[in-house]
mmCIF file of C-alpha atoms and ligand atoms in Angstrom:
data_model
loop_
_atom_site.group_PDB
_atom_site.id
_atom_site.type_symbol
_atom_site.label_atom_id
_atom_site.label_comp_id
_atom_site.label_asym_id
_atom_site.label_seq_id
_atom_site.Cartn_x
_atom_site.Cartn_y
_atom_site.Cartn_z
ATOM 1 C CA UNK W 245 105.511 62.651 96.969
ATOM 2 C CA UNK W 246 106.428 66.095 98.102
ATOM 3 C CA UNK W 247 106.320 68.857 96.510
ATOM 4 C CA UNK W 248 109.460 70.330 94.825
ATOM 5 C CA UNK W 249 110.494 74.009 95.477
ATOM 6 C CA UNK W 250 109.376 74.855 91.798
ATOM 7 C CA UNK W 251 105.774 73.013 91.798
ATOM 8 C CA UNK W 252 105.046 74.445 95.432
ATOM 9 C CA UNK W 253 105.888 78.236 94.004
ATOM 10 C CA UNK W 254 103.930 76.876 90.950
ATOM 11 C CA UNK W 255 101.062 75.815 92.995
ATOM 12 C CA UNK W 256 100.643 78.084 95.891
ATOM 13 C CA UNK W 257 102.211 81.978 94.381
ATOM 14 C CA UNK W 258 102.214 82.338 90.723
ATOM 15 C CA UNK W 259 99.478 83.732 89.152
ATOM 16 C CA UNK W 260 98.414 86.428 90.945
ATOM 17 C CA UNK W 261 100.963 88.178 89.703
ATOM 18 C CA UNK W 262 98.556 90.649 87.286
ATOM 19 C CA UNK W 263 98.596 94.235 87.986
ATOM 20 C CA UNK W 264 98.938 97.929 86.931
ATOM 21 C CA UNK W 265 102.375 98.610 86.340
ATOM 22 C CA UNK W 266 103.344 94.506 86.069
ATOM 23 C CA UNK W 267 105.728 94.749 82.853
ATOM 24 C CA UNK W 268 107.182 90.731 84.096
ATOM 25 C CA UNK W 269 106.053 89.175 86.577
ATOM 26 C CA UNK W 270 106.991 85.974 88.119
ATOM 27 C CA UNK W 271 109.109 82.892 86.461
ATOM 28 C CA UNK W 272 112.147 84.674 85.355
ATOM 29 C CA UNK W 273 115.254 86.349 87.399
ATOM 30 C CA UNK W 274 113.481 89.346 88.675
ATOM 31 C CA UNK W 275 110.342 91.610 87.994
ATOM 32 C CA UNK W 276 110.072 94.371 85.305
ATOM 33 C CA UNK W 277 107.268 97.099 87.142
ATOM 34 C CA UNK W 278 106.732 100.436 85.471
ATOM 35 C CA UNK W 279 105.424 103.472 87.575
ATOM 36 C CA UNK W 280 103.927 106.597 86.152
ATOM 37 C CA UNK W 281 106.603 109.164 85.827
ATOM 38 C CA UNK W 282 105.216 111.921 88.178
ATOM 39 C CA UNK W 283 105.459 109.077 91.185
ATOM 40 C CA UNK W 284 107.844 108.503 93.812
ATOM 41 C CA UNK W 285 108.343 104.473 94.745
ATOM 42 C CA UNK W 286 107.530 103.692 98.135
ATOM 43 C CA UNK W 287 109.406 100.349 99.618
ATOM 44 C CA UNK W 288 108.869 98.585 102.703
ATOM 45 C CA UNK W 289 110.033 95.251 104.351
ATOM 46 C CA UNK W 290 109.064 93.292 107.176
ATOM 47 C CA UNK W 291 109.790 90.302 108.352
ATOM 48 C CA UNK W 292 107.407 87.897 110.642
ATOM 49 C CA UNK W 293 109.548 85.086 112.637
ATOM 50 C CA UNK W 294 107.377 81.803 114.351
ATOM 51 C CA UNK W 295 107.911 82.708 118.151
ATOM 52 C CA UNK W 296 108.858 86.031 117.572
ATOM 53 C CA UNK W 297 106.093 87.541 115.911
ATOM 54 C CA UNK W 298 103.321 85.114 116.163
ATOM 55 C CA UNK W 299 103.073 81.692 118.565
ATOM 56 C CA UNK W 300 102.030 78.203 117.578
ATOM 57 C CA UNK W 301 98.564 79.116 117.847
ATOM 58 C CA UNK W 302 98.365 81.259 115.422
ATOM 59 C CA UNK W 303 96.318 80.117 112.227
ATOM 60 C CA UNK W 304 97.818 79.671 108.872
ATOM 61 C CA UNK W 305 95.290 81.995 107.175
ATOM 62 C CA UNK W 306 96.254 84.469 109.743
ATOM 63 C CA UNK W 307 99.965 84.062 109.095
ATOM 64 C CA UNK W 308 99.278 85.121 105.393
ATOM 65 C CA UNK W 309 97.082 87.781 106.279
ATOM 66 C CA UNK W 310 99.284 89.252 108.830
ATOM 67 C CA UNK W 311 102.802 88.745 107.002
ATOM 68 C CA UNK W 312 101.084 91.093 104.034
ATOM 69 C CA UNK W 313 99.130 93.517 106.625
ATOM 70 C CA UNK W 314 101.913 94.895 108.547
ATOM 71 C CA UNK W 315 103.376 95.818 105.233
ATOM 72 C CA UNK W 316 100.548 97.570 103.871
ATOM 73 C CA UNK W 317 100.137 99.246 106.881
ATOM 74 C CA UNK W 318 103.980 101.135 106.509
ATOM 75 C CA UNK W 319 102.644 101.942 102.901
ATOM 76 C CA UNK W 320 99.580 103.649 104.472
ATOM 77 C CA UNK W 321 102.030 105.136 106.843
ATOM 78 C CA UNK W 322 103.229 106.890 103.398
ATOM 79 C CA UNK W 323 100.457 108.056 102.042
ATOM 80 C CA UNK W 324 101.221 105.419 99.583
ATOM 81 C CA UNK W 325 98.898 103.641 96.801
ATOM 82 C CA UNK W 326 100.176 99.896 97.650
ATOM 83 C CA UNK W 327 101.138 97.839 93.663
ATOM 84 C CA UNK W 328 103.812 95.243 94.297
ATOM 85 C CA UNK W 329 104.653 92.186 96.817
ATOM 86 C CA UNK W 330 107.384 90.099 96.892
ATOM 87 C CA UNK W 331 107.389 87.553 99.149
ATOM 88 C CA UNK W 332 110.297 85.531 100.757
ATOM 89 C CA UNK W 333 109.542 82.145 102.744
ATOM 90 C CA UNK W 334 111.624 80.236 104.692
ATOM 91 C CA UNK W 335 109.771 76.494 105.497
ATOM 92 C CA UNK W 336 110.737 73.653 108.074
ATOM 93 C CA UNK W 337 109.054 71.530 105.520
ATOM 94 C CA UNK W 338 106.544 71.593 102.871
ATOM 95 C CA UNK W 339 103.222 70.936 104.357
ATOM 96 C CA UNK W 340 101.068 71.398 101.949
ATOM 97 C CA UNK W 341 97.691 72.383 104.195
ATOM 98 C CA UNK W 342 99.780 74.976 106.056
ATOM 99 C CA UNK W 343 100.557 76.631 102.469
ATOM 100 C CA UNK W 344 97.383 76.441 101.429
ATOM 101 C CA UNK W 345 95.694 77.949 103.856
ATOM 102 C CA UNK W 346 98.822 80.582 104.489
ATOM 103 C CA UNK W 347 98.095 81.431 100.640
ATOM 104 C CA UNK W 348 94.425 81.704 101.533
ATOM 105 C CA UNK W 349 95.028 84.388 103.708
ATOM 106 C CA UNK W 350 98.127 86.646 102.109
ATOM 107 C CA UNK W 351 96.131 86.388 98.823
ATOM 108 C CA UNK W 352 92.724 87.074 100.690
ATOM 109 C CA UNK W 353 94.331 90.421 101.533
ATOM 110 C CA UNK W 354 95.779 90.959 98.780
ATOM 111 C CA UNK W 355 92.951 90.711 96.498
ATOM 112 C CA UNK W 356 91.473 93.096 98.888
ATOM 113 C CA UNK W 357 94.301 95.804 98.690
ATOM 114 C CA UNK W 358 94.661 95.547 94.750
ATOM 115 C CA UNK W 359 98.475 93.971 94.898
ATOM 116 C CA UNK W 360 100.061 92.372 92.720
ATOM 117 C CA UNK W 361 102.545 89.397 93.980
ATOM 118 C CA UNK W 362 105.484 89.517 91.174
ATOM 119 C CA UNK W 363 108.255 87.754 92.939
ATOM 120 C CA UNK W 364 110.036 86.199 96.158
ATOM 121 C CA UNK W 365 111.873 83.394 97.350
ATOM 122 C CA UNK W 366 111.541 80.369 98.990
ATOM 123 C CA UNK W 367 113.965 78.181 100.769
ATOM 124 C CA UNK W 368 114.302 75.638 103.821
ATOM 125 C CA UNK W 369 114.955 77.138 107.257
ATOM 126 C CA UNK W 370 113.201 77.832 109.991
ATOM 127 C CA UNK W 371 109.787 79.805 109.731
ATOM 128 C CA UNK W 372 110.315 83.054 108.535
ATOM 129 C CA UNK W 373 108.074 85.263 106.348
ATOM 130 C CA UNK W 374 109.580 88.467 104.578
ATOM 131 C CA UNK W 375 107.433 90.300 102.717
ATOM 132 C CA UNK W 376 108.708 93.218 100.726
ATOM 133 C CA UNK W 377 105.976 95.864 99.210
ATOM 134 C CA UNK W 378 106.329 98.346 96.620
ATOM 135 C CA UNK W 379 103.944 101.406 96.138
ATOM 136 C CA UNK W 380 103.873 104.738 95.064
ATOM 137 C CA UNK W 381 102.763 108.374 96.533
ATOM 138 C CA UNK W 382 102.739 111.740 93.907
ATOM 139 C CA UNK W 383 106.243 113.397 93.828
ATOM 140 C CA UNK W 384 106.210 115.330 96.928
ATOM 141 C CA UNK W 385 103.051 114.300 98.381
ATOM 142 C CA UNK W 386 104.441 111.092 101.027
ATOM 143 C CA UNK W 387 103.434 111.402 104.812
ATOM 144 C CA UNK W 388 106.638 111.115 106.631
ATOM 145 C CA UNK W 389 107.296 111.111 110.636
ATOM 146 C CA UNK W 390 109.172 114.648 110.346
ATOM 147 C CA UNK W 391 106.942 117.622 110.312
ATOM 148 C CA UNK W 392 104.828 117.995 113.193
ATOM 149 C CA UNK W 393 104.622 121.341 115.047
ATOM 150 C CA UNK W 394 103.593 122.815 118.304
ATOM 151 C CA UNK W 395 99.886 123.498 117.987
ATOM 152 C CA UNK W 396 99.071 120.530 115.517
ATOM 153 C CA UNK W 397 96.405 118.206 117.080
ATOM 154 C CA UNK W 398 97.563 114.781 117.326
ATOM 155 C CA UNK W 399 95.079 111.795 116.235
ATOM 156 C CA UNK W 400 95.246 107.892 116.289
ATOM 157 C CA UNK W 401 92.832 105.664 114.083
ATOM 158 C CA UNK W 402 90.886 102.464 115.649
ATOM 159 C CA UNK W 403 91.499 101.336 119.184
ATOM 160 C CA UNK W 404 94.814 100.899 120.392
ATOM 161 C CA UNK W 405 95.149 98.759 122.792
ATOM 162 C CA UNK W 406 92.927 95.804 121.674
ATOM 163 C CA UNK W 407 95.876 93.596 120.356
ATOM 164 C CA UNK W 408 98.101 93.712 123.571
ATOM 165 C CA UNK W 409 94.862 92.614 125.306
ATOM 166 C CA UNK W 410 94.083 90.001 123.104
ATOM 167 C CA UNK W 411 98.148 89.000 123.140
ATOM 168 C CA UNK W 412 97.930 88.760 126.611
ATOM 169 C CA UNK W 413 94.354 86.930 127.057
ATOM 170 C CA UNK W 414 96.462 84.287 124.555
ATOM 171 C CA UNK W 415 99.806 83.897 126.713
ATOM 172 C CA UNK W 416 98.376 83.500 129.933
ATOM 173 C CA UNK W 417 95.920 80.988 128.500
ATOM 174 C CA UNK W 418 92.571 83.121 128.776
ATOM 175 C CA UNK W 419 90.289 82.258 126.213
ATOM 176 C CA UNK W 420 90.365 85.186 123.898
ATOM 177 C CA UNK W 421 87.016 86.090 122.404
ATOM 178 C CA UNK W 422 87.410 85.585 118.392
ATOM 179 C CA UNK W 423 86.935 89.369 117.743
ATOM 180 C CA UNK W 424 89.244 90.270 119.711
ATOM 181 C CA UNK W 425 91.986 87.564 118.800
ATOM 182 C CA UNK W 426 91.543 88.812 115.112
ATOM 183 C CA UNK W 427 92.912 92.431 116.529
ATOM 184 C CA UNK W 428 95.766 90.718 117.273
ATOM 185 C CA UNK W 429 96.074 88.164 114.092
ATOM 186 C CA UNK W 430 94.308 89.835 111.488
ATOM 187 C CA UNK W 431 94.996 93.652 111.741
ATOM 188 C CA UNK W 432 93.477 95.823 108.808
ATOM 189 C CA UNK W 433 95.987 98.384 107.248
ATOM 190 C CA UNK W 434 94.547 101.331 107.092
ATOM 191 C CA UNK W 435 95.313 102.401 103.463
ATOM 192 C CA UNK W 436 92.773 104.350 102.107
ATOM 193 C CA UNK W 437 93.222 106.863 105.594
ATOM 194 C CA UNK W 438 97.092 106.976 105.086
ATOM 195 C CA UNK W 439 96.208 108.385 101.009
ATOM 196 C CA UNK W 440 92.988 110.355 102.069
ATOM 197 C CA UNK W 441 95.911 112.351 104.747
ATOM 198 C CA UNK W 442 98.149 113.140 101.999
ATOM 199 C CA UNK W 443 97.766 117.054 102.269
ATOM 200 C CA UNK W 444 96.021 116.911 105.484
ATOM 201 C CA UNK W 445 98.886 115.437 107.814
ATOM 202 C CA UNK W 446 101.998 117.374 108.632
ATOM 203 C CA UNK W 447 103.667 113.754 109.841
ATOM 204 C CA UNK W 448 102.356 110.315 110.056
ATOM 205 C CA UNK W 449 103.351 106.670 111.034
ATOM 206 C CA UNK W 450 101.881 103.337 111.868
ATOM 207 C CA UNK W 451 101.446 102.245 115.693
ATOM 208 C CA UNK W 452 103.372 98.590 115.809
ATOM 209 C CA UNK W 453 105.099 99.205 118.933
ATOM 210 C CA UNK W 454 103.393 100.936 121.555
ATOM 211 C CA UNK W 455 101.663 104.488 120.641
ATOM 212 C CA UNK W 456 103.382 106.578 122.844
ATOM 213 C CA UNK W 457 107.029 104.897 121.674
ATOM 214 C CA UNK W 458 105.706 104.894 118.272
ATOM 215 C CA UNK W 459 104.307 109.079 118.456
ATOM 216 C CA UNK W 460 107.847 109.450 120.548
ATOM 217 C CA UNK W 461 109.869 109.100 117.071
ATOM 218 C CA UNK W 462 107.244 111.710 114.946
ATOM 219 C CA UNK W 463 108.019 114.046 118.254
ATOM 220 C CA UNK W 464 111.644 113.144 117.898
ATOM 221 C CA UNK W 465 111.903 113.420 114.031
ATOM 222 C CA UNK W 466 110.016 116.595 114.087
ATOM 223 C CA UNK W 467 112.143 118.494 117.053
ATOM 224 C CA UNK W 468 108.792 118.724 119.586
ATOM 225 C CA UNK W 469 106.967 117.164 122.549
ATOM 226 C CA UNK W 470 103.165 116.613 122.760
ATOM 227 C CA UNK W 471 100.385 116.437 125.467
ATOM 228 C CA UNK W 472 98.308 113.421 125.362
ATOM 229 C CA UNK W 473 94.707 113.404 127.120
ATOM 230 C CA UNK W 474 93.903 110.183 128.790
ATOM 231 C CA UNK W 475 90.428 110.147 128.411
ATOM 232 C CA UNK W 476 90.662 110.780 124.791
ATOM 233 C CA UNK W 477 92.092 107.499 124.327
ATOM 234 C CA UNK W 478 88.955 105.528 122.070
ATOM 235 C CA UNK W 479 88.063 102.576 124.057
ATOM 236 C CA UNK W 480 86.292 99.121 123.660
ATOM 237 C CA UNK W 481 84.037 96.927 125.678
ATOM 238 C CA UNK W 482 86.540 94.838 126.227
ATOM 239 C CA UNK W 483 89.218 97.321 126.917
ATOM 240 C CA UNK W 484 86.307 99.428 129.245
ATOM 241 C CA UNK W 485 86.659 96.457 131.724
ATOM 242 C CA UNK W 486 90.244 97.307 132.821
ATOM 243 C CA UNK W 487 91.611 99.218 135.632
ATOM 244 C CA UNK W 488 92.400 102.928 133.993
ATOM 245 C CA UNK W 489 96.512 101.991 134.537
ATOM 246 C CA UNK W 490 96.356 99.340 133.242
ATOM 247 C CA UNK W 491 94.476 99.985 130.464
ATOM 248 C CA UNK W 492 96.527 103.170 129.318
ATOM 249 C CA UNK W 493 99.512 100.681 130.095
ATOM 250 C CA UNK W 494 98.137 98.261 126.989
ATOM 251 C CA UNK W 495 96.668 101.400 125.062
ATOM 252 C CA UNK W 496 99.889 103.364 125.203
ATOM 253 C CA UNK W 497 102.706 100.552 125.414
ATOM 254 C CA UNK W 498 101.494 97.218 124.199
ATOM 255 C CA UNK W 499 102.079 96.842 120.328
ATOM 256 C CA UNK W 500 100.479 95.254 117.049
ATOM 257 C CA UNK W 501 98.456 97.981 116.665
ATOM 258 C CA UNK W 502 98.751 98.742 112.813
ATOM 259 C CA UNK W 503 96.498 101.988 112.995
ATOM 260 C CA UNK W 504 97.890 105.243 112.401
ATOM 261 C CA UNK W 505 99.176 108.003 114.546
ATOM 262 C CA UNK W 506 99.228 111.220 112.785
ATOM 263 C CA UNK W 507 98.992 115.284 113.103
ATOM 264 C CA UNK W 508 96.843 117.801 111.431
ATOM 265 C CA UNK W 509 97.921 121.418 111.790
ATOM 266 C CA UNK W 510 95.211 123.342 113.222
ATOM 267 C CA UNK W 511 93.813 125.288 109.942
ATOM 268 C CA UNK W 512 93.227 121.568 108.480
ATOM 269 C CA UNK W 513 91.729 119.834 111.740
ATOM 270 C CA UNK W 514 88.628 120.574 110.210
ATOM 271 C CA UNK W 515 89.067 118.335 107.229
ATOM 272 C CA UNK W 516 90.084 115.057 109.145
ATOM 273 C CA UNK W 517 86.338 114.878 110.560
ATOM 274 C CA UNK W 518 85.231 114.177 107.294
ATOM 275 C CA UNK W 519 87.682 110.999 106.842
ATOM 276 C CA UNK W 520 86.127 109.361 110.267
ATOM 277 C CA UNK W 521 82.984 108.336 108.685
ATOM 278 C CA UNK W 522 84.201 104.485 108.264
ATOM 279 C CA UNK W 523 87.257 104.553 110.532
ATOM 280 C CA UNK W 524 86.893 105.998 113.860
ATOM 281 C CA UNK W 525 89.242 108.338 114.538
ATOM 282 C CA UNK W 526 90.461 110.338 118.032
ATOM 283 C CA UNK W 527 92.057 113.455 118.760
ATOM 284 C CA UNK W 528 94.185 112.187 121.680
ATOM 285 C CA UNK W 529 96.413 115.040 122.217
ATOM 286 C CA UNK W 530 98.352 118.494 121.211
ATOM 287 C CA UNK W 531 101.919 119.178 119.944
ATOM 288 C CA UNK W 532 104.123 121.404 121.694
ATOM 289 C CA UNK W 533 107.561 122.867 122.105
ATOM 290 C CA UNK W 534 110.019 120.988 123.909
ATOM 291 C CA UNK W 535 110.638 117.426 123.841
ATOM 292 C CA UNK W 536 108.543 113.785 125.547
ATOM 293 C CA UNK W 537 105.069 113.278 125.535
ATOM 294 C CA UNK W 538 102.998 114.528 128.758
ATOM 295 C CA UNK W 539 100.282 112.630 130.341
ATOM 296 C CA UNK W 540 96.981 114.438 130.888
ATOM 297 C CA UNK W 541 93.619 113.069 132.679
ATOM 298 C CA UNK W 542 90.595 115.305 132.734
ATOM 299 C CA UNK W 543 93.099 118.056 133.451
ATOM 300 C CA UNK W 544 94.938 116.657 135.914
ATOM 301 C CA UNK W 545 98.951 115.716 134.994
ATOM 302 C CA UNK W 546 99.351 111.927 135.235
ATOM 303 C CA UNK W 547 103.008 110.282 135.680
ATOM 304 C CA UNK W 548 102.821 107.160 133.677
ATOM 305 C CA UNK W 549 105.854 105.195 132.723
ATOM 306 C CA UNK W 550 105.299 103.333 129.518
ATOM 307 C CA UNK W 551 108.107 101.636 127.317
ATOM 308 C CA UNK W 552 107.190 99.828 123.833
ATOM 309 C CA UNK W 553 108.294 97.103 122.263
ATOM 310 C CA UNK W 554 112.579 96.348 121.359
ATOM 311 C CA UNK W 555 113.633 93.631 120.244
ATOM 312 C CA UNK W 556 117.125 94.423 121.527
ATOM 313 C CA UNK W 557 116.196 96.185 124.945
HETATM 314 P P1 ADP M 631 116.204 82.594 91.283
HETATM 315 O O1 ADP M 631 116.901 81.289 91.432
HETATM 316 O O2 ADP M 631 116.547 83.360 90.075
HETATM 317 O O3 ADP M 631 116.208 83.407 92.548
HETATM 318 P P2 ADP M 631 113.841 81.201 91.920
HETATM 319 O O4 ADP M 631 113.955 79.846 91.333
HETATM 320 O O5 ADP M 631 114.123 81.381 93.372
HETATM 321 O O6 ADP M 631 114.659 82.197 91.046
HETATM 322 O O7 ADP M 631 112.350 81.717 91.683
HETATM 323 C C1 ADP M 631 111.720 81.517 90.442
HETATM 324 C C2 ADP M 631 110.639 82.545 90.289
HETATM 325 O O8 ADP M 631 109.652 82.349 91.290
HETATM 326 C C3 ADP M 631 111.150 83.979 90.433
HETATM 327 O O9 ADP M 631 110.419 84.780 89.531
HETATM 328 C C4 ADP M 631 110.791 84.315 91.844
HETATM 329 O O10 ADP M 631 110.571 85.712 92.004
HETATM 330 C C5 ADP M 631 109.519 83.511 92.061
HETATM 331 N N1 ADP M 631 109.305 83.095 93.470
HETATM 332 C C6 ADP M 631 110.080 82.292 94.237
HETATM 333 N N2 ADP M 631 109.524 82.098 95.460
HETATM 334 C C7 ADP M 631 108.376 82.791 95.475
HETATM 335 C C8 ADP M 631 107.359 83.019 96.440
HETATM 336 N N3 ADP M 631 107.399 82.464 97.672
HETATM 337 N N4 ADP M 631 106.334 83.802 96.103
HETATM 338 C C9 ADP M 631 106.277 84.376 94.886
HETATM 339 N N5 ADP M 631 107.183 84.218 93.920
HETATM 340 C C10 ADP M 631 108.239 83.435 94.198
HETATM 341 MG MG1 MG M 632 115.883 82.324 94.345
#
């Protein structure tokens, strides 16, 4: 027999619902979380839709993994120590080794990241996973996108790039190497970065859409433009094998990224060299006056034309 809606939360989500700060968790109306007073709550939600955010293809596990990642990563994006999940699922149908193994991988993360799942919802629909997540940053201390100023040097963590390669090895039926393909479905938030910038950033935000739309709303926020420098750009083995275009084109515009994009005023670069011992990270460019981002190789001004992901274009 199937399993009811109560027995599947039963089975699959409750009791991993332990944490710092867990007053209630689930099995009653709502959760009862208790910060420390001298912190700010930090609250994110994103949603992952089957077709829209990840294709037939994609594994269970990965589903999890992902559906939890991309939250974490706006926390990191914060400067934010990540506590709470909730989680909201909308199922065709209960099949019980898709949940299983889509547990496997949200709780496989979550184990990793120290959060706590203390609530959600789950109903019949079509595929949808929300995921909302709760953390929490010192009063004052959050990394937002405003801030930036002309003269800060402008850094990205990881590769860009990787993901829209792997994304389009998948949908034009390449085979996709499995390292690569777990760019694209298992991204890695990068939460101890986003907390070790607190005090070190002037503004900050995770790369999900394309790097250059994504740094274009810090530059917009904060009332500047920037220089980028082409060759800075960290590259792969797999990514070294492209045409330069058309690798700036995936490194610059292609999305599901999940590293951050951030600037250090100059008096502080000196500090961010010490956070790049596990994480590699890249000083791809300069803040400026004005507005846009301007393309640089070895000197040399570059037009490029790059547009990010919008899901209402
Ligand atoms: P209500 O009807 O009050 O919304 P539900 O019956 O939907 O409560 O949920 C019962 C409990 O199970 C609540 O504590 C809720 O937060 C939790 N819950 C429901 N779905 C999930 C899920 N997918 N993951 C984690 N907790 C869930
Ligand atoms: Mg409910």
């Amino acid at each position: 027999m199937a399993l009811d809606e109560f027995s599947l939360i039963q089975r699959y989500f409750s009791g991993h619902d332990a944490g710092e700060g867990v007053l209630l968790g689930i099995g009653d109306d709502a959760a009862l979380l208790q910060l420390p007073a001298d912190e700010s709550l930090v609250v994110t939600t994103d949603m992952l839709v089957a077709g829209r955010h990840f294709s037939e293809s994609t594994a269970p596990f990965d589903i999890g993994w992902k559906s939890l990642a991309v939250n974490l990563s706006d926390l990191a994006a914060m400067g934010a120590t990540p506590r709470w999940v909730t989680l909201a699922l909308s199922l065709p149908s209960v099949d019980e080794s898709w949940l299983a193994a889509f547990a496997d991988g949200f709780f496989a993360l979550a184990r990793s990241a120290d959060v706590a799942l203390v609530g959600g919802d789950t109903t019949r629909g079509p595929l949808t996973i929300s995921v909302t997540a709760m953390g929490s940053v010192p009063v004052g201390k959050a990394l937002r996108r405003v801030g930036a100023r002309a003269g800060d040097g402008i850094y990205v963590s990881g590769v860009p790039g990787e993901a829209a390669l792997a994304l389009q090895q998948v949908l034009t039926g390449l085979v996709c190497a499995p390292v690569l393909r777990a760019r694209l479905d298992r991204p890695v938030p990068r939460v101890e970065l986003g907390q070790a910038l607190r005090g070190i950033a002037s503004a900050a935000l995770d790369v999900s859409d394309g790097l250059a739309q994504d740094l274009g709303h810090v530059l917009k926020r904060s009332g500047v433009g920037a220089e980028l420098y082409l060759e800075a750009l960290p590259q792969s083995a797999d990514l070294a094998r492209l045409a330069d275009k058309e690798r700036w084109a995936l490194q610059l515009g292609g999305g599901d990224d999940y590293e951050l994009c951030f600037t250090v005023p100059a008096e502080r670069e000196a500090q961010v060299a010490a956070l790049s011992d596990h994480l590699l990270l890249s000083r791809i460019g300069q803040v400026t006056e004005g507005s846009g981002i301007r393309y640089f190789h070895e000197g040399r001004s570059v037009v490029l034309d790059i547009s990010g992901f919008n899901h209402f274009p």
